[in-house]
Coordinates of C-alpha atoms and ligand atoms in Angstrom, one line a residue:
M63 CA 16.6 2.7 21.1
A64 CA 13.2 2.1 19.5
T65 CA 12.1 4.9 17.3
V66 CA 8.8 5.1 19.1
A67 CA 10.4 6.3 22.3
K68 CA 11.8 9.4 20.6
T69 CA 8.8 11.7 20.4
E70 CA 7.1 12.7 23.7
G71 CA 3.6 12.8 22.3
I72 CA 3.9 9.3 20.9
K73 CA 4.5 7.7 24.3
A74 CA 0.9 7.9 25.2
F75 CA -0.1 6.0 22.1
S76 CA 2.5 3.4 22.3
A77 CA 1.5 2.4 25.8
T78 CA -1.2 0.1 24.2
H79 CA 0.3 -3.2 23.0
D80 CA -2.6 -5.5 23.6
W81 CA -2.9 -6.6 20.0
E82 CA 0.0 -8.9 20.8
S83 CA -1.8 -10.8 23.4
A84 CA -3.2 -14.3 22.4
D85 CA -6.8 -13.3 23.1
Y86 CA -6.8 -10.2 21.0
E87 CA -8.9 -10.8 17.9
P88 CA -7.7 -14.4 18.0
T89 CA -9.3 -15.5 14.7
L90 CA -7.5 -12.8 12.7
P91 CA -4.0 -12.6 11.3
V92 CA -2.1 -9.5 12.5
S93 CA -2.4 -7.9 9.1
E94 CA -6.2 -7.9 9.4
M95 CA -6.5 -6.9 13.1
S96 CA -7.7 -3.5 14.1
N97 CA -5.1 -1.3 15.8
P98 CA -6.0 -0.2 19.3
L99 CA -4.1 3.0 18.7
T100 CA -6.5 4.2 16.0
R101 CA -9.8 3.1 17.3
N102 CA -11.1 6.7 17.4
I103 CA -9.3 7.9 14.3
D104 CA -12.6 8.6 12.6
R105 CA -13.4 11.4 15.0
A106 CA -10.0 12.9 15.4
P107 CA -8.8 16.2 14.0
A108 CA -6.2 16.2 11.3
S109 CA -3.2 16.7 13.7
S110 CA -4.3 13.8 15.9
I111 CA -4.7 11.6 12.9
V112 CA -1.1 12.3 11.9
K113 CA 0.1 11.5 15.4
M114 CA -1.8 8.2 15.4
L115 CA -0.3 7.3 12.0
Q116 CA 3.1 8.2 13.4
A117 CA 2.6 5.9 16.4
C118 CA 1.4 3.1 14.1
D119 CA 4.4 3.4 11.8
A120 CA 6.7 3.5 14.8
Q121 CA 5.4 0.0 15.8
M122 CA 7.4 -1.3 12.8
F123 CA 10.7 -0.6 14.5
Q124 CA 9.8 -1.6 18.0
E125 CA 12.3 -3.9 19.6
K126 CA 10.9 -6.0 22.4
S127 CA 12.7 -8.7 24.1
G128 CA 10.6 -11.8 24.5
A129 CA 8.0 -10.5 21.9
A130 CA 5.6 -13.1 20.6
Y131 CA 6.4 -12.3 17.0
E132 CA 9.5 -11.6 14.9
R133 CA 9.8 -7.9 14.2
L134 CA 11.6 -5.8 11.5
L135 CA 14.8 -5.7 13.6
S136 CA 14.7 -9.3 14.8
D137 CA 17.7 -11.5 14.6
Q138 CA 16.1 -14.0 12.2
V139 CA 14.9 -11.3 9.9
A140 CA 18.4 -9.8 9.6
K141 CA 19.9 -13.3 9.0
S142 CA 17.4 -14.1 6.2
L143 CA 18.0 -10.7 4.6
M144 CA 21.7 -11.5 4.6
E145 CA 21.2 -14.8 2.9
V146 CA 18.9 -13.4 0.2
A147 CA 21.3 -10.5 -0.4
K148 CA 24.1 -13.1 -1.0
R149 CA 21.8 -14.8 -3.6
V150 CA 21.3 -11.4 -5.3
Q151 CA 25.0 -10.8 -5.2
L152 CA 25.7 -14.2 -6.9
I153 CA 23.4 -13.2 -9.7
L154 CA 25.1 -9.8 -10.1
K155 CA 28.4 -11.6 -10.3
N156 CA 27.2 -14.0 -12.9
P157 CA 24.2 -12.6 -14.6
Q158 CA 24.1 -14.8 -17.6
D159 CA 21.1 -17.1 -17.7
S160 CA 20.0 -15.7 -14.3
L161 CA 17.1 -13.5 -13.2
I162 CA 15.6 -12.0 -10.1
V163 CA 11.8 -11.6 -10.3
L164 CA 9.8 -9.5 -7.9
S165 CA 6.0 -10.1 -7.9
G166 CA 2.9 -9.1 -6.1
C167 CA -0.7 -7.8 -6.3
G168 CA -2.0 -4.3 -5.8
T169 CA 0.5 -2.1 -3.9
S170 CA 2.8 -5.1 -3.5
G171 CA 3.1 -5.5 -7.3
R172 CA 3.5 -1.7 -7.7
L173 CA 6.4 -1.8 -5.2
A174 CA 7.8 -4.7 -7.1
F175 CA 7.9 -2.5 -10.2
F176 CA 9.2 0.5 -8.2
I177 CA 12.1 -1.4 -6.7
T178 CA 13.0 -3.4 -9.8
S179 CA 13.1 -0.1 -11.9
G180 CA 15.3 1.6 -9.3
F181 CA 17.7 -1.3 -9.1
N182 CA 18.0 -1.9 -12.9
R183 CA 18.5 1.8 -13.4
E184 CA 21.4 1.8 -11.0
L185 CA 22.9 -1.2 -12.7
R186 CA 22.6 0.3 -16.2
R187 CA 24.3 3.5 -14.9
L188 CA 27.3 1.2 -14.0
N189 CA 27.1 -0.5 -17.4
H190 CA 25.9 -3.7 -15.9
S191 CA 23.1 -5.7 -17.4
A192 CA 19.7 -5.4 -15.8
V193 CA 19.0 -8.5 -13.8
C194 CA 15.6 -7.8 -12.3
S195 CA 12.1 -8.1 -13.6
Y196 CA 8.7 -7.5 -12.1
I197 CA 5.3 -9.1 -12.3
I198 CA 2.1 -7.4 -11.2
A199 CA -1.2 -9.2 -11.1
G200 CA -3.4 -7.8 -13.8
G201 CA -0.4 -6.6 -15.9
D202 CA 0.9 -3.1 -16.3
R203 CA -2.5 -1.4 -16.2
A204 CA -2.6 -2.5 -12.5
L205 CA 0.5 -0.3 -11.9
F206 CA -1.6 2.9 -12.1
S207 CA -5.1 1.8 -11.6
S208 CA -7.0 -0.4 -9.2
Q209 CA -7.3 -4.0 -10.5
E210 CA -8.2 -6.3 -7.6
A211 CA -9.7 -9.4 -9.3
P212 CA -6.4 -10.8 -10.8
E213 CA -5.2 -11.3 -7.2
D214 CA -7.4 -14.4 -7.1
D215 CA -5.8 -16.2 -10.0
P216 CA -2.9 -18.6 -9.1
I217 CA -2.7 -20.0 -12.6
S218 CA -2.0 -16.6 -14.2
G219 CA 0.5 -16.0 -11.5
A220 CA 2.4 -19.2 -12.3
L221 CA 2.1 -18.6 -16.1
S222 CA 3.4 -15.1 -15.9
L223 CA 6.4 -16.3 -13.9
K224 CA 7.1 -19.0 -16.3
K225 CA 6.9 -16.6 -19.2
V226 CA 9.2 -13.9 -17.7
S227 CA 11.8 -16.5 -16.8
E228 CA 11.7 -18.5 -20.0
G229 CA 15.2 -19.9 -20.8
K230 CA 16.8 -18.9 -17.5
K231 CA 18.8 -21.4 -15.6
R232 CA 18.7 -19.7 -12.2
V233 CA 15.9 -17.6 -10.9
L234 CA 15.5 -15.9 -7.5
F235 CA 11.8 -15.3 -7.1
I236 CA 10.6 -12.8 -4.5
G237 CA 6.9 -13.0 -4.0
I238 CA 5.3 -10.2 -1.9
S239 CA 2.0 -10.7 -0.1
C240 CA 1.7 -8.6 3.0
G241 CA -1.1 -10.7 4.4
L242 CA 0.5 -14.0 3.2
S243 CA -2.8 -14.3 1.3
A244 CA -2.8 -13.6 -2.4
P245 CA -3.6 -16.8 -4.5
F246 CA -1.7 -15.1 -7.4
V247 CA 1.5 -15.2 -5.4
A248 CA 0.8 -18.7 -3.9
G249 CA 0.5 -20.0 -7.5
Q250 CA 4.0 -18.6 -8.3
L251 CA 5.6 -19.9 -5.1
D252 CA 4.1 -23.4 -5.8
F253 CA 5.5 -23.2 -9.3
C254 CA 8.9 -22.5 -7.8
L255 CA 8.6 -25.4 -5.4
Q256 CA 7.9 -27.7 -8.4
H257 CA 11.0 -26.6 -10.2
P258 CA 13.7 -26.3 -7.5
D259 CA 16.5 -26.8 -10.0
V260 CA 15.8 -23.4 -11.4
Y261 CA 13.9 -21.4 -8.9
T262 CA 14.7 -20.3 -5.3
P263 CA 11.5 -18.8 -3.7
V264 CA 11.6 -16.0 -1.3
L265 CA 8.4 -14.8 0.4
V266 CA 8.0 -11.3 1.9
G267 CA 4.9 -10.7 4.0
F268 CA 3.9 -9.5 7.5
N269 CA 2.1 -12.3 9.4
P270 CA 3.7 -15.2 11.3
A271 CA 3.8 -18.2 9.0
H272 CA 1.0 -20.1 10.9
Q273 CA -1.4 -17.2 10.1
A274 CA -0.9 -17.6 6.3
R275 CA -4.3 -17.9 4.6
N276 CA -5.6 -21.4 4.7
E277 CA -8.8 -21.1 2.6
P278 CA -9.0 -23.5 -0.3
I279 CA -8.1 -21.9 -3.7
P280 CA -10.6 -23.0 -6.4
G281 CA -9.0 -25.4 -8.8
C282 CA -5.8 -25.9 -6.7
T283 CA -4.6 -28.5 -4.4
F284 CA -2.6 -26.0 -2.3
T285 CA -3.4 -23.1 -0.1
F286 CA -1.2 -20.2 0.8
H287 CA -0.7 -21.9 4.1
S288 CA 0.4 -25.2 2.6
V289 CA 2.9 -23.4 0.4
V290 CA 4.3 -21.6 3.3
T291 CA 4.6 -24.8 5.3
K292 CA 6.7 -26.4 2.5
M293 CA 8.8 -23.3 2.3
R294 CA 9.5 -23.4 6.0
E295 CA 10.9 -26.9 5.6
L296 CA 13.1 -25.9 2.7
A297 CA 14.2 -22.8 4.6
K298 CA 16.0 -25.0 7.0
M299 CA 18.3 -26.0 4.1
Q300 CA 18.4 -22.5 2.7
K301 CA 16.5 -23.6 -0.4
A302 CA 13.7 -21.2 0.3
F303 CA 13.5 -18.0 2.4
L304 CA 10.8 -16.4 4.4
I305 CA 11.0 -12.8 5.4
N306 CA 7.9 -12.2 7.5
P307 CA 8.4 -9.8 10.4
V308 CA 5.2 -8.6 12.1
L309 CA 4.6 -4.8 12.0
G310 CA 1.5 -4.5 14.2
P311 CA -2.0 -4.0 12.8
E312 CA -2.4 -1.3 10.1
A313 CA -3.9 2.1 11.1
I314 CA -6.9 1.4 9.0
S315 CA -7.6 -2.3 9.4
G316 CA -6.3 -4.4 6.5
S317 CA -4.8 -1.4 4.7
S318 CA -1.6 -3.1 3.8
R319 CA -0.5 -0.3 1.5
M320 CA 0.6 1.6 4.6
K321 CA 3.0 -0.2 6.9
G322 CA 3.0 -3.3 4.7
G323 CA 4.1 -1.2 1.7
S324 CA 6.7 0.7 3.6
A325 CA 8.2 -2.4 5.1
T326 CA 8.3 -4.1 1.7
K327 CA 10.2 -1.1 0.4
I328 CA 12.6 -1.1 3.3
L329 CA 13.4 -4.8 3.3
L330 CA 14.0 -5.1 -0.4
E331 CA 16.0 -2.0 -0.6
V332 CA 18.2 -3.3 2.3
V333 CA 18.7 -6.6 0.4
F334 CA 19.5 -4.9 -3.0
S335 CA 21.7 -2.2 -1.5
A336 CA 23.8 -4.8 0.4
A337 CA 24.2 -7.0 -2.7
H338 CA 25.1 -4.0 -4.8
A339 CA 27.7 -2.8 -2.3
A340 CA 29.1 -6.3 -2.1
N341 CA 29.4 -6.6 -5.8
F342 CA 30.6 -3.1 -6.8
S343 CA 32.5 -1.8 -3.8
R344 CA 33.5 -5.1 -2.2
T345 CA 31.7 -4.2 1.0
P346 CA 30.9 -7.6 2.7
I347 CA 27.3 -8.4 3.5
T348 CA 27.3 -8.4 7.3
Y349 CA 24.6 -8.8 10.0
N350 CA 25.5 -5.5 11.5
G351 CA 25.5 -3.7 8.2
I352 CA 22.0 -5.0 7.5
L353 CA 20.7 -4.0 10.9
Q354 CA 22.3 -0.6 10.7
H355 CA 20.7 0.0 7.3
M356 CA 17.3 -1.0 8.6
R357 CA 17.6 1.3 11.6
S358 CA 18.5 4.2 9.4
Y359 CA 15.0 3.9 7.9
G360 CA 13.6 4.4 11.4
K361 CA 15.2 7.9 11.3
V362 CA 13.2 8.7 8.1
L363 CA 10.1 8.3 10.2
D364 CA 11.4 10.7 12.8
I365 CA 12.4 13.3 10.2
T366 CA 9.1 13.0 8.3
Y367 CA 6.8 13.1 11.3
S368 CA 8.7 16.1 12.7
Q369 CA 6.4 18.0 10.4
T370 CA 3.1 16.9 11.9
E371 CA 1.4 20.3 11.6
G372 CA 2.5 20.7 8.0
I373 CA 1.2 17.2 7.1
A374 CA -2.1 17.9 8.9
A375 CA -2.5 21.2 7.0
V376 CA -2.3 19.4 3.6
M377 CA -4.6 16.6 5.0
E378 CA -7.2 19.2 6.0
A379 CA -7.0 20.9 2.6
A380 CA -7.4 17.5 0.8
G381 CA -10.2 16.5 3.1
R382 CA -12.1 19.7 2.3
S383 CA -11.7 19.0 -1.4
L384 CA -13.0 15.5 -1.1
Q385 CA -15.9 16.5 1.2
C386 CA -17.2 18.8 -1.5
G387 CA -16.8 16.3 -4.4
R388 CA -13.6 18.0 -5.7
R389 CA -10.2 16.4 -6.2
L390 CA -6.7 16.1 -5.0
C391 CA -3.9 15.9 -7.6
Y392 CA -0.3 14.9 -7.1
L393 CA 2.0 16.6 -9.6
S394 CA 5.4 15.2 -9.6
W395 CA 8.7 14.8 -11.2
G396 CA 10.9 11.7 -11.5
F397 CA 10.5 8.7 -9.4
L398 CA 8.7 10.4 -6.5
G399 CA 5.9 10.6 -9.0
L400 CA 5.4 6.9 -9.1
L401 CA 4.7 7.0 -5.3
G402 CA 1.9 9.5 -6.1
L403 CA 0.4 7.1 -8.6
I404 CA 0.7 4.2 -6.2
D405 CA -0.9 6.1 -3.4
A406 CA -3.8 7.3 -5.6
S407 CA -4.5 3.9 -7.1
E408 CA -5.2 2.3 -3.7
C409 CA -7.9 4.7 -2.7
K410 CA -10.5 2.9 -4.9
P411 CA -10.5 -0.5 -3.2
T412 CA -9.8 1.0 0.3
F413 CA -12.3 3.8 0.5
G414 CA -14.6 3.1 -2.5
A415 CA -13.2 6.3 -4.1
D416 CA -13.7 7.3 -7.7
H417 CA -10.5 7.2 -9.7
K418 CA -10.7 11.0 -10.2
D419 CA -10.9 11.8 -6.4
I420 CA -7.1 11.4 -6.1
Q421 CA -5.0 11.4 -9.2
G422 CA -1.3 11.3 -9.7
F423 CA 0.6 12.9 -12.7
V424 CA 4.3 12.4 -13.4
G425 CA 6.3 14.3 -16.0
G426 CA 6.3 12.3 -19.3
G427 CA 4.0 9.6 -17.9
C428 CA 4.7 6.0 -18.9
K429 CA 7.6 6.9 -21.1
E430 CA 9.5 8.2 -18.1
L431 CA 8.6 5.2 -15.9
G432 CA 9.8 2.5 -18.2
N433 CA 7.1 -0.1 -17.5
K434 CA 7.1 -3.3 -19.7
E435 CA 4.0 -2.7 -21.7
G436 CA 4.9 0.9 -22.5
D437 CA 2.2 3.6 -23.0
L438 CA -1.0 2.6 -21.2
N439 CA -3.2 5.4 -22.4
L440 CA -5.5 2.6 -23.7
M441 CA -7.3 3.2 -20.4
G442 CA -8.8 6.3 -22.0
A443 CA -7.5 9.9 -22.3
E444 CA -9.1 10.8 -19.0
S445 CA -6.8 8.4 -17.2
G446 CA -3.6 9.7 -18.7
I447 CA -0.8 10.1 -16.1
A448 CA 1.6 12.5 -17.8
H449 CA 1.7 16.3 -17.1
I450 CA 0.3 16.9 -20.5
D451 CA -2.8 14.9 -19.5
F452 CA -3.1 17.0 -16.4
L453 CA -2.8 20.2 -18.5
H454 CA -5.5 19.0 -21.0
N455 CA -8.0 17.2 -18.7
V456 CA -7.7 18.7 -15.3
L457 CA -6.1 22.2 -15.2
P458 CA -8.9 23.9 -17.2
C459 CA -11.5 23.0 -14.6
L460 CA -9.4 23.4 -11.4
T461 CA -10.8 25.8 -8.7
D462 CA -9.8 26.8 -5.2
K463 CA -11.9 23.8 -4.1
D464 CA -9.4 21.4 -5.5
T465 CA -6.1 20.6 -3.8
V466 CA -2.8 20.3 -5.8
L467 CA 0.2 18.8 -4.1
L468 CA 3.6 19.2 -5.8
L469 CA 6.1 16.5 -5.1
Y470 CA 9.7 17.3 -6.0
S471 CA 13.3 17.2 -4.9
H472 CA 16.4 19.2 -5.3
S473 CA 17.6 16.8 -8.0
D474 CA 14.6 17.4 -10.2
D475 CA 14.4 20.1 -12.9
V476 CA 13.2 22.8 -10.5
D477 CA 12.7 25.3 -13.4
E478 CA 10.0 22.9 -14.7
V479 CA 8.4 22.7 -11.3
A480 CA 8.2 26.5 -11.1
K481 CA 6.7 26.7 -14.6
L482 CA 3.9 24.3 -13.8
A483 CA 3.4 25.8 -10.4
R484 CA 2.7 29.2 -12.0
R485 CA 0.1 27.7 -14.3
V486 CA -1.6 25.9 -11.5
R487 CA -1.6 29.0 -9.3
E488 CA -3.6 30.9 -12.0
K489 CA -6.4 28.4 -11.3
T490 CA -6.2 27.6 -7.6
S491 CA -4.5 29.1 -4.5
N492 CA -4.9 25.7 -2.9
M493 CA -1.5 24.4 -3.9
H494 CA 0.9 22.8 -1.5
A495 CA 4.3 21.2 -1.9
V496 CA 6.5 18.4 -0.6
Y497 CA 10.2 19.3 -1.2
H498 CA 13.2 17.2 -0.4
Q499 CA 16.7 18.8 -0.3
T500 CA 20.0 18.0 1.3
D501 CA 21.5 20.3 3.9
G502 CA 23.2 23.2 2.2
D503 CA 21.6 22.7 -1.2
T504 CA 19.1 25.3 -2.3
A505 CA 17.5 25.7 -5.7
A506 CA 17.2 29.2 -7.0
Q507 CA 13.5 28.9 -7.9
Q508 CA 12.6 27.4 -4.5
G509 CA 11.6 30.8 -3.0
E510 CA 9.3 31.5 -5.8
I511 CA 7.6 28.1 -5.6
N512 CA 7.2 28.5 -1.9
K513 CA 5.4 31.8 -2.4
L514 CA 3.1 30.3 -4.9
C515 CA 2.1 27.5 -2.5
S516 CA -0.1 27.9 0.6
S517 CA 2.1 25.5 2.4
T518 CA 5.4 23.6 1.9
L519 CA 6.7 20.5 3.7
N520 CA 10.4 21.2 3.3
F521 CA 12.4 18.2 4.3
I522 CA 16.1 18.9 4.8
W523 CA 18.2 15.8 4.9
P524 CA 21.6 15.6 6.5
Q525 CA 24.5 15.3 3.9
A526 CA 26.2 12.7 5.9
T527 CA 23.7 9.9 5.5
P528 CA 24.7 6.3 6.2
A529 CA 26.9 5.2 3.3
S530 CA 24.7 2.2 2.5
M531 CA 21.5 4.1 2.1
G532 CA 20.8 6.3 -0.9
L533 CA 19.3 9.7 -0.2
Q534 CA 16.8 9.0 -2.8
H535 CA 15.5 6.0 -0.8
M536 CA 14.9 8.2 2.2
W537 CA 13.1 10.8 0.1
E538 CA 10.9 8.1 -1.3
L539 CA 9.9 6.6 2.0
S540 CA 9.3 10.0 3.5
T541 CA 7.1 10.9 0.5
K542 CA 5.2 7.6 0.8
L543 CA 4.5 8.3 4.4
V544 CA 3.3 11.8 3.7
L545 CA 1.0 10.7 0.8
N546 CA -0.4 7.8 2.8
A547 CA -1.2 10.1 5.6
V548 CA -2.8 12.8 3.4
S549 CA -4.9 10.4 1.4
T550 CA -6.0 8.3 4.4
G551 CA -6.7 11.4 6.5
A552 CA -8.6 13.1 3.7
H553 CA -10.9 10.0 3.4
I554 CA -11.3 9.8 7.1
L555 CA -12.4 13.5 7.1
K556 CA -14.8 12.7 4.3
G557 CA -16.4 10.1 6.5
K558 CA -15.1 7.0 4.7
V559 CA -13.9 5.3 7.8
Y560 CA -15.8 4.0 10.8
Q561 CA -13.7 3.6 13.9
N562 CA -10.6 2.2 12.1
Y563 CA -12.4 0.2 9.5
M564 CA -12.8 0.8 5.8
I565 CA -16.6 0.8 5.6
D566 CA -16.8 1.6 2.0
L567 CA -14.3 -0.9 0.6
Q568 CA -14.7 -2.5 -2.8
V569 CA -15.7 -6.1 -2.7
T570 CA -13.7 -7.0 -5.8
N571 CA -11.8 -10.1 -4.8
S572 CA -12.0 -13.0 -2.4
K573 CA -9.9 -11.3 0.3
L574 CA -12.0 -8.1 0.2
Y575 CA -15.2 -10.2 0.1
C576 CA -14.2 -12.0 3.3
R577 CA -13.1 -8.7 4.9
A578 CA -16.5 -7.1 4.0
A579 CA -18.5 -10.1 5.5
R580 CA -16.4 -9.9 8.6
L581 CA -17.0 -6.2 9.0
L582 CA -20.7 -6.7 8.6
Q583 CA -20.7 -9.3 11.4
R584 CA -18.7 -7.1 13.6
L585 CA -20.8 -4.0 13.2
S586 CA -24.2 -5.7 13.1
G587 CA -23.7 -8.5 15.5
H588 CA -25.5 -10.8 13.2
P589 CA -24.3 -14.3 12.3
K590 CA -22.0 -14.9 9.4
S591 CA -24.7 -16.5 7.2
L592 CA -27.0 -13.5 7.5
C593 CA -24.2 -11.1 6.8
E594 CA -23.2 -12.9 3.7
E595 CA -26.8 -12.9 2.6
A596 CA -27.1 -9.2 3.1
L597 CA -23.8 -8.7 1.2
L598 CA -25.1 -10.7 -1.8
K599 CA -28.4 -8.8 -1.8
A600 CA -26.4 -5.5 -1.9
I601 CA -24.2 -6.8 -4.7
Y602 CA -27.0 -8.1 -6.8
Q603 CA -29.4 -5.2 -5.7
V604 CA -32.2 -7.6 -4.8
D605 CA -34.3 -8.1 -1.7
K606 CA -34.5 -11.9 -2.2
L607 CA -31.7 -14.1 -3.3
T608 CA -32.6 -16.3 -6.2
E609 CA -31.4 -19.8 -6.8
D610 CA -29.3 -18.5 -9.6
I611 CA -27.4 -16.1 -7.4
M612 CA -27.0 -18.7 -4.7
T613 CA -25.3 -21.1 -7.1
C614 CA -22.9 -18.5 -8.5
N615 CA -19.3 -18.8 -7.4
L616 CA -17.3 -16.2 -5.5
T617 CA -15.7 -14.9 -8.7
T618 CA -19.1 -14.0 -10.2
H619 CA -20.0 -12.2 -6.9
T620 CA -16.9 -10.2 -6.9
H621 CA -17.1 -9.5 -10.6
T622 CA -20.7 -8.2 -10.2
A623 CA -19.7 -6.1 -7.1
R624 CA -17.4 -4.0 -9.3
K625 CA -20.4 -2.3 -10.8
V626 CA -22.2 -1.4 -7.6
K627 CA -21.3 1.5 -5.3
K628 CA -21.5 1.5 -1.5
V629 CA -22.0 -2.3 -1.3
V630 CA -21.0 -2.7 2.3
P631 CA -22.8 0.4 3.7
L632 CA -25.9 -0.8 1.8
A633 CA -25.7 -4.3 3.3
L634 CA -25.1 -2.9 6.8
V635 CA -28.1 -0.5 6.6
C636 CA -30.3 -3.5 5.5
L637 CA -29.0 -5.6 8.3
L638 CA -29.5 -3.0 11.0
T639 CA -32.9 -1.7 9.9
G640 CA -34.6 -4.4 7.9
Y641 CA -35.0 -1.9 5.0
S642 CA -35.3 -3.1 1.5
I643 CA -32.3 -2.4 -0.8
K644 CA -34.2 0.6 -2.4
E645 CA -35.0 2.1 1.1
A646 CA -31.5 1.6 2.2
Q647 CA -30.2 3.3 -0.9
S648 CA -32.4 6.3 -0.4
H649 CA -31.3 6.4 3.3
L650 CA -27.7 6.5 2.1
E651 CA -28.5 9.2 -0.4
Q652 CA -30.0 11.4 2.3
K653 CA -26.9 10.8 4.4
P654 CA -24.1 10.8 1.9
I655 CA -21.4 10.7 4.6
V656 CA -21.1 7.0 5.0
R657 CA -19.9 7.1 8.6
E658 CA -22.8 9.3 9.7
A659 CA -25.3 7.0 7.9
V660 CA -23.8 3.9 9.6
E661 CA -23.7 5.7 13.0
A662 CA -27.3 6.8 12.7
C663 CA -28.4 3.2 12.0
L664 CA -26.3 1.9 14.9
R665 CA -27.8 4.5 17.2
E666 CA -31.4 3.6 16.1
Q667 CA -30.6 0.0 16.7
T668 CA -29.3 0.6 20.2
L669 CA -32.4 2.7 21.1
F670 CA -34.6 0.1 19.6
S671 CA -33.0 -2.8 21.5
G672 CA -33.0 -0.6 24.7
S673 CA -36.7 -0.1 24.5
L674 CA -37.5 -3.7 24.2
Ligands
LIG1360 O1 -7.0 -6.8 -2.8 C1 -6.6 -5.5 -2.5 C2 -5.3 -5.4 -1.7 O2 -5.6 -5.5 -0.4 C3 -4.5 -4.2 -2.0 O3 -5.0 -3.1 -1.3 C4 -3.2 -4.6 -1.7 O4 -2.2 -3.8 -2.1 C5 -3.2 -6.0 -2.4 O5 -4.5 -6.5 -2.1 C6 -2.1 -6.9 -2.0 O6 -2.2 -7.5 -0.8 P1 -1.1 -8.5 -0.2 O7 0.2 -7.8 -0.3 O8 -1.5 -8.8 1.2 O9 -1.1 -9.7 -1.1

């Protein structure tokens, strides 16, 4: 049974499937479409926001006969997962001179790191050599902070793959690009295709192959689309693999950190768990085993969203903090902490947030996480991610207006959790917790921590979980869903979303630039050329575009855009009102809630055109 059918309240939402019809936003790939379920998410109260997110997530597991697209539970997806798991198993069996590389940009790269670390840790526990490595566009600093520009660099993608696999005779390369769009990953896949004796390429993404990005990549003879086309040919001979189920549009259009990120985690964990079980416990890799494992992730959605009211309460608290310019901090222990860091880092490109709006802190920071480049405090003391950084930089100025969310599980050092919770409670009563435990296990300090917190999302997981799926994987996915909901909802409540569009996105790479231009077209109704002009004027803060600006390339535009705030709202106000950049800026200052500013302009425009 499809997960979506389980919860009564969800039925109403799931009735709308029109995004699958051929004439629904026909020029857009699914990953960029707007989801009909969330069209009014910007005006919904917190509990409805959570329900909409639940309905969107449930789309991942929908099984429809005769559906236009392959889905997570489709036959072909399960078969490809089996084949890739067999390749992983071969490397586990004979690790010498072999390597598995996971790579991606933004959240996809962060999840590459997350999954690689978890798998290698498990191998080391069994005294097996680590066989997995990760690459993230922009290097390790992109693990914990938003670095969008490196996504556009296919050469650096290929070089980083060459470097990490130097001297290896057999490499299974898994490139992740939710939108089948990142030039960085396209460069790596192309490199694999040029060296088929060593590299077997696997692509994970969430659009049908024909929707892969087909824009020219400066300096390259290939596009993402042409690489995918070659891979499809090779896939017939199992020399390349495509794992690209469609998940339905994201709840916030284009926000692939949400379903895209969750599905990446699910698919790769299924592959690695199956290979691991085959190698260490002689459990054969079977079609049914793969499918059953996938379905068990659907249950994680049910368990997590069974606490809608609790999630909504944390979302409201976080929303209040952001509305008054205060912050939300995730304090965590162990690997759940990495999910907090991942969630926080995406808020900058998605909502134009400041890096201090939502921050994650995990026990010993980088030391604990084991990233390749070690301690990253180069980014400045203020950006430290360890608890010690929280204690020095954040705790002294915390007030009730800030929200603190503890993320921990029964297997963490709960004494430590209680200690830190007491210190936080001295500064703010606005502390909440997400706590995972198994049925029957209780930590002595749990009661005290609960009392210190204004609310606790206590997830109790059944002991008898499907053998193939670690409890930790469930806790992780569940935590990811909660954090995505809280940070997305808090930004919605702050007015950073219009309908279901990110209206204050950063324009820091080519994909985001195109997304911004498209959004301007959609909201203003003006032609593409005018919208791009307005976008450039906002980026360069000028009322007239000079020859110099017009001849700059896209990289210069996106590089310049990094330094400007509210680029898209600014361009939109100019487009709708004819204001100069200065006037538009002062208009936005008077109406700091971006959604309200945009609505006011749209209203004026409608009145104006009505009176003509
Ligand atoms: O460029 C920003 C971004 O959209 C991130 O938000 C996202 O995680 C990253 O790009 C990677 O996108 P994709 O997985 O589609 O390549």
